[in-house]
Amino acid sequence: MGYQEFDNLKMAKKRDHKIMITEEAIKRVPYIEYREIPNEEYKIIHELVCQVLKLSKEENNSNEVAITYSFDTDKVMKQEDVIGVQFGDEHSVNPLADPLTYHLIMTSKECMVVSMHNHPSLSLVSVTDIRFFLQYGSIRLLVIVTNLGSVSYMVKGKKFNYRKSVELLNHTIQKYNESSGLKGYQDATKYFISNCHRVGIIYEDR
């Protein structure tokens, strides 16, 4: 991949204490018309983002849950399973640990997968999230929902440039390595968010 190595990657997501999910937070999840995504997928994605919080609240002690959804038409036509779920801990989740999720990411067509998970500590998108988003060509949309129900997302746009995005990530990792403390880690992430439009990535938060 050409990514630079960096230490303590998981620290990027250890922002603060965990917020327990409430029914009100689930109801608060906004309905979003995701840019660069077919409008017929909006309702499905909204329901799945709400499901992330429901599963986290009811089955995972408000810890991280990842749901992966493929809208690859070939898989839909063949009536394949197109939704994978993986449970994590307070600070991380590895979607690829779920066999179905792994299959969806590895076999779906380019930019036909939505990856979504919650952040219990209300943190921004992490360097780990960004790296995962860039690493797999099948992933088009990455959605982060906090345990309070707010949503942020990244999507690969029509002008997405893989090489330049990796360069931007490497600069972000360098800033991360030079940082110490919560503010420094947040500033490194904000650097990527502020510049991702230059490499064809759209970022929005609601």
Short mmCIF file of C-alpha atoms in Angstrom, two decimals:
data_model
loop_
_atom_site.label_atom_id
_atom_site.label_comp_id
_atom_site.label_asym_id
_atom_site.label_seq_id
_atom_site.Cartn_x
_atom_site.Cartn_y
_atom_site.Cartn_z
CA MET A 1 0.00 0.00 0.00
CA GLY A 2 2.93 2.36 0.57
CA TYR A 3 1.61 3.56 3.94
CA GLN A 4 4.13 4.80 6.49
CA GLU A 5 4.20 2.90 9.75
CA PHE A 6 3.19 4.70 12.88
CA ASP A 7 2.93 3.81 16.57
CA ASN A 8 -0.04 3.61 18.89
CA LEU A 9 -2.57 3.71 16.09
CA LYS A 10 -5.44 2.77 18.35
CA MET A 11 -4.77 5.82 20.50
CA ALA A 12 -6.38 7.88 17.75
CA LYS A 13 -9.80 6.66 18.88
CA LYS A 14 -9.29 6.74 22.69
CA ARG A 15 -10.74 10.20 23.05
CA ASP A 16 -12.80 10.21 26.18
CA HIS A 17 -15.19 8.11 28.23
CA LYS A 18 -17.84 5.98 26.60
CA ILE A 19 -21.35 7.40 26.16
CA MET A 20 -24.15 4.88 26.67
CA ILE A 21 -26.67 4.77 23.83
CA THR A 22 -30.29 5.77 24.48
CA GLU A 23 -33.45 5.30 22.44
CA GLU A 24 -33.47 9.07 21.92
CA ALA A 25 -30.01 8.92 20.33
CA ILE A 26 -31.18 6.27 17.87
CA LYS A 27 -34.18 8.41 16.92
CA ARG A 28 -31.83 11.38 16.47
CA VAL A 29 -29.84 9.74 13.65
CA PRO A 30 -30.35 12.07 10.66
CA TYR A 31 -31.69 10.94 7.32
CA ILE A 32 -28.91 11.88 4.88
CA GLU A 33 -28.87 12.12 1.11
CA TYR A 34 -25.30 10.91 0.79
CA ARG A 35 -23.40 12.59 -2.00
CA GLU A 36 -22.20 10.32 -4.83
CA ILE A 37 -24.54 7.54 -3.65
CA PRO A 38 -27.65 6.44 -5.63
CA ASN A 39 -30.74 7.96 -4.01
CA GLU A 40 -32.48 4.59 -3.83
CA GLU A 41 -29.85 3.57 -1.25
CA TYR A 42 -30.51 6.44 1.20
CA LYS A 43 -33.31 4.73 3.13
CA ILE A 44 -31.42 1.45 3.43
CA ILE A 45 -28.27 3.17 4.67
CA HIS A 46 -30.27 5.22 7.18
CA GLU A 47 -31.91 2.09 8.57
CA LEU A 48 -28.54 0.32 8.81
CA VAL A 49 -26.89 3.25 10.61
CA CYS A 50 -29.75 3.17 13.13
CA GLN A 51 -29.23 -0.59 13.40
CA VAL A 52 -25.56 -0.01 14.32
CA LEU A 53 -26.68 1.87 17.43
CA LYS A 54 -29.48 -0.59 18.20
CA LEU A 55 -27.11 -3.57 18.10
CA SER A 56 -24.52 -1.68 20.10
CA LYS A 57 -27.06 -0.72 22.76
CA GLU A 58 -28.85 -4.06 23.03
CA GLU A 59 -26.07 -6.57 22.38
CA ASN A 60 -22.66 -4.92 22.87
CA ASN A 61 -22.84 -2.67 25.95
CA SER A 62 -22.73 0.48 23.73
CA ASN A 63 -19.35 -0.57 22.31
CA GLU A 64 -18.39 -0.46 18.64
CA VAL A 65 -20.41 -2.35 16.04
CA ALA A 66 -19.64 -2.40 12.31
CA ILE A 67 -22.18 -3.07 9.59
CA THR A 68 -21.05 -3.55 6.00
CA TYR A 69 -23.51 -3.26 3.12
CA SER A 70 -22.86 -4.03 -0.55
CA PHE A 71 -25.17 -2.55 -3.18
CA ASP A 72 -23.36 -4.43 -5.94
CA THR A 73 -26.16 -5.26 -8.39
CA ASP A 74 -24.63 -8.61 -9.29
CA LYS A 75 -24.88 -9.75 -5.67
CA VAL A 76 -28.41 -8.40 -5.33
CA MET A 77 -29.53 -10.17 -8.53
CA LYS A 78 -28.04 -13.43 -7.30
CA GLN A 79 -29.86 -12.93 -3.97
CA GLU A 80 -26.60 -13.14 -2.05
CA ASP A 81 -26.34 -11.91 1.53
CA VAL A 82 -25.23 -8.28 1.24
CA ILE A 83 -25.05 -7.22 4.91
CA GLY A 84 -22.31 -8.24 7.33
CA VAL A 85 -22.04 -7.43 11.06
CA GLN A 86 -19.08 -7.46 13.44
CA PHE A 87 -18.92 -6.57 17.15
CA GLY A 88 -15.93 -4.78 18.69
CA ASP A 89 -14.89 -3.25 22.01
CA GLU A 90 -15.03 0.31 23.35
CA HIS A 91 -12.21 1.58 21.15
CA SER A 92 -12.16 -0.50 17.98
CA VAL A 93 -13.85 -2.98 15.68
CA ASN A 94 -12.36 -5.03 12.89
CA PRO A 95 -15.05 -5.49 10.22
CA LEU A 96 -12.93 -8.01 8.32
CA ALA A 97 -13.08 -10.43 11.26
CA ASP A 98 -16.60 -11.26 10.09
CA PRO A 99 -16.39 -13.77 7.20
CA LEU A 100 -19.36 -12.32 5.31
CA THR A 101 -18.02 -8.77 5.63
CA TYR A 102 -14.64 -9.97 4.38
CA HIS A 103 -16.33 -11.59 1.38
CA LEU A 104 -18.36 -8.47 0.59
CA ILE A 105 -15.34 -6.16 0.70
CA MET A 106 -13.10 -8.48 -1.26
CA THR A 107 -15.54 -9.51 -4.00
CA SER A 108 -17.79 -6.48 -4.57
CA LYS A 109 -17.19 -4.25 -7.56
CA GLU A 110 -15.28 -0.97 -7.26
CA CYS A 111 -17.02 1.56 -4.97
CA MET A 112 -20.05 -0.63 -4.24
CA VAL A 113 -19.68 -1.07 -0.45
CA VAL A 114 -20.81 1.05 2.50
CA SER A 115 -18.91 0.60 5.78
CA MET A 116 -20.47 2.04 8.94
CA HIS A 117 -19.71 1.86 12.66
CA ASN A 118 -20.23 3.79 15.86
CA HIS A 119 -17.81 5.75 18.04
CA PRO A 120 -18.72 5.33 21.73
CA SER A 121 -16.49 8.22 22.85
CA LEU A 122 -17.88 10.68 20.28
CA SER A 123 -14.50 11.05 18.57
CA LEU A 124 -13.88 12.27 15.05
CA VAL A 125 -13.09 9.87 12.23
CA SER A 126 -9.80 8.24 13.21
CA VAL A 127 -6.61 7.65 11.27
CA THR A 128 -7.45 3.95 11.46
CA ASP A 129 -10.83 4.62 9.83
CA ILE A 130 -9.25 6.66 7.04
CA ARG A 131 -6.66 4.00 6.33
CA PHE A 132 -9.35 1.31 6.13
CA PHE A 133 -11.46 3.50 3.84
CA LEU A 134 -8.58 4.00 1.41
CA GLN A 135 -7.19 0.49 1.53
CA TYR A 136 -10.12 -1.25 -0.15
CA GLY A 137 -11.31 -0.13 -3.58
CA SER A 138 -14.75 -1.67 -3.08
CA ILE A 139 -15.54 0.74 -0.23
CA ARG A 140 -17.22 3.87 -1.52
CA LEU A 141 -18.79 5.29 1.63
CA LEU A 142 -17.59 5.29 5.25
CA VAL A 143 -20.16 6.35 7.84
CA ILE A 144 -19.35 7.12 11.48
CA VAL A 145 -22.25 7.50 13.92
CA THR A 146 -21.58 8.62 17.48
CA ASN A 147 -23.39 7.15 20.45
CA LEU A 148 -25.39 10.39 20.61
CA GLY A 149 -26.71 9.86 17.07
CA SER A 150 -24.70 12.41 15.07
CA VAL A 151 -23.25 11.26 11.74
CA SER A 152 -20.16 12.05 9.70
CA TYR A 153 -19.17 10.41 6.46
CA MET A 154 -16.51 10.17 3.77
CA VAL A 155 -17.24 9.20 0.18
CA LYS A 156 -14.98 8.65 -2.81
CA GLY A 157 -16.15 11.13 -5.43
CA LYS A 158 -15.86 11.09 -9.20
CA LYS A 159 -12.48 12.84 -8.98
CA PHE A 160 -11.05 10.50 -6.34
CA ASN A 161 -7.29 10.08 -6.79
CA TYR A 162 -5.90 7.05 -4.96
CA ARG A 163 -2.23 8.03 -5.20
CA LYS A 164 -2.80 11.55 -3.92
CA SER A 165 -5.06 10.29 -1.15
CA VAL A 166 -2.30 7.99 0.11
CA GLU A 167 0.12 10.92 0.05
CA LEU A 168 -2.34 12.94 2.10
CA LEU A 169 -2.75 10.08 4.55
CA ASN A 170 1.03 9.80 4.92
CA HIS A 171 1.25 13.50 5.76
CA THR A 172 -1.56 12.99 8.26
CA ILE A 173 0.28 10.06 9.85
CA GLN A 174 3.43 12.17 10.11
CA LYS A 175 1.48 14.88 11.94
CA TYR A 176 -0.06 12.21 14.15
CA ASN A 177 3.36 10.82 15.07
CA GLU A 178 4.62 14.28 15.92
CA SER A 179 1.63 14.89 18.18
CA SER A 180 1.11 14.19 21.82
CA GLY A 181 -2.16 14.34 23.68
CA LEU A 182 -5.76 14.50 22.60
CA LYS A 183 -5.62 17.85 20.81
CA GLY A 184 -2.63 16.81 18.72
CA TYR A 185 -4.32 13.63 17.55
CA GLN A 186 -7.50 15.54 16.71
CA ASP A 187 -5.53 18.17 14.80
CA ALA A 188 -3.89 15.45 12.69
CA THR A 189 -7.29 14.03 11.78
CA LYS A 190 -8.65 17.51 11.05
CA TYR A 191 -5.73 18.03 8.67
CA PHE A 192 -6.94 15.12 6.54
CA ILE A 193 -10.57 16.24 6.72
CA SER A 194 -9.65 19.80 5.71
CA ASN A 195 -7.65 18.67 2.68
CA CYS A 196 -9.44 15.54 1.48
CA HIS A 197 -11.46 17.49 -1.10
CA ARG A 198 -8.17 18.02 -2.95
CA VAL A 199 -7.94 14.28 -3.62
CA GLY A 200 -11.59 13.73 -4.55
CA ILE A 201 -12.93 12.70 -1.14
CA ILE A 202 -16.09 14.35 0.16
CA TYR A 203 -16.45 14.76 3.93
CA GLU A 204 -19.58 15.96 5.70
CA ASP A 205 -20.93 15.81 9.25
CA ARG A 206 -24.49 16.19 10.52
#
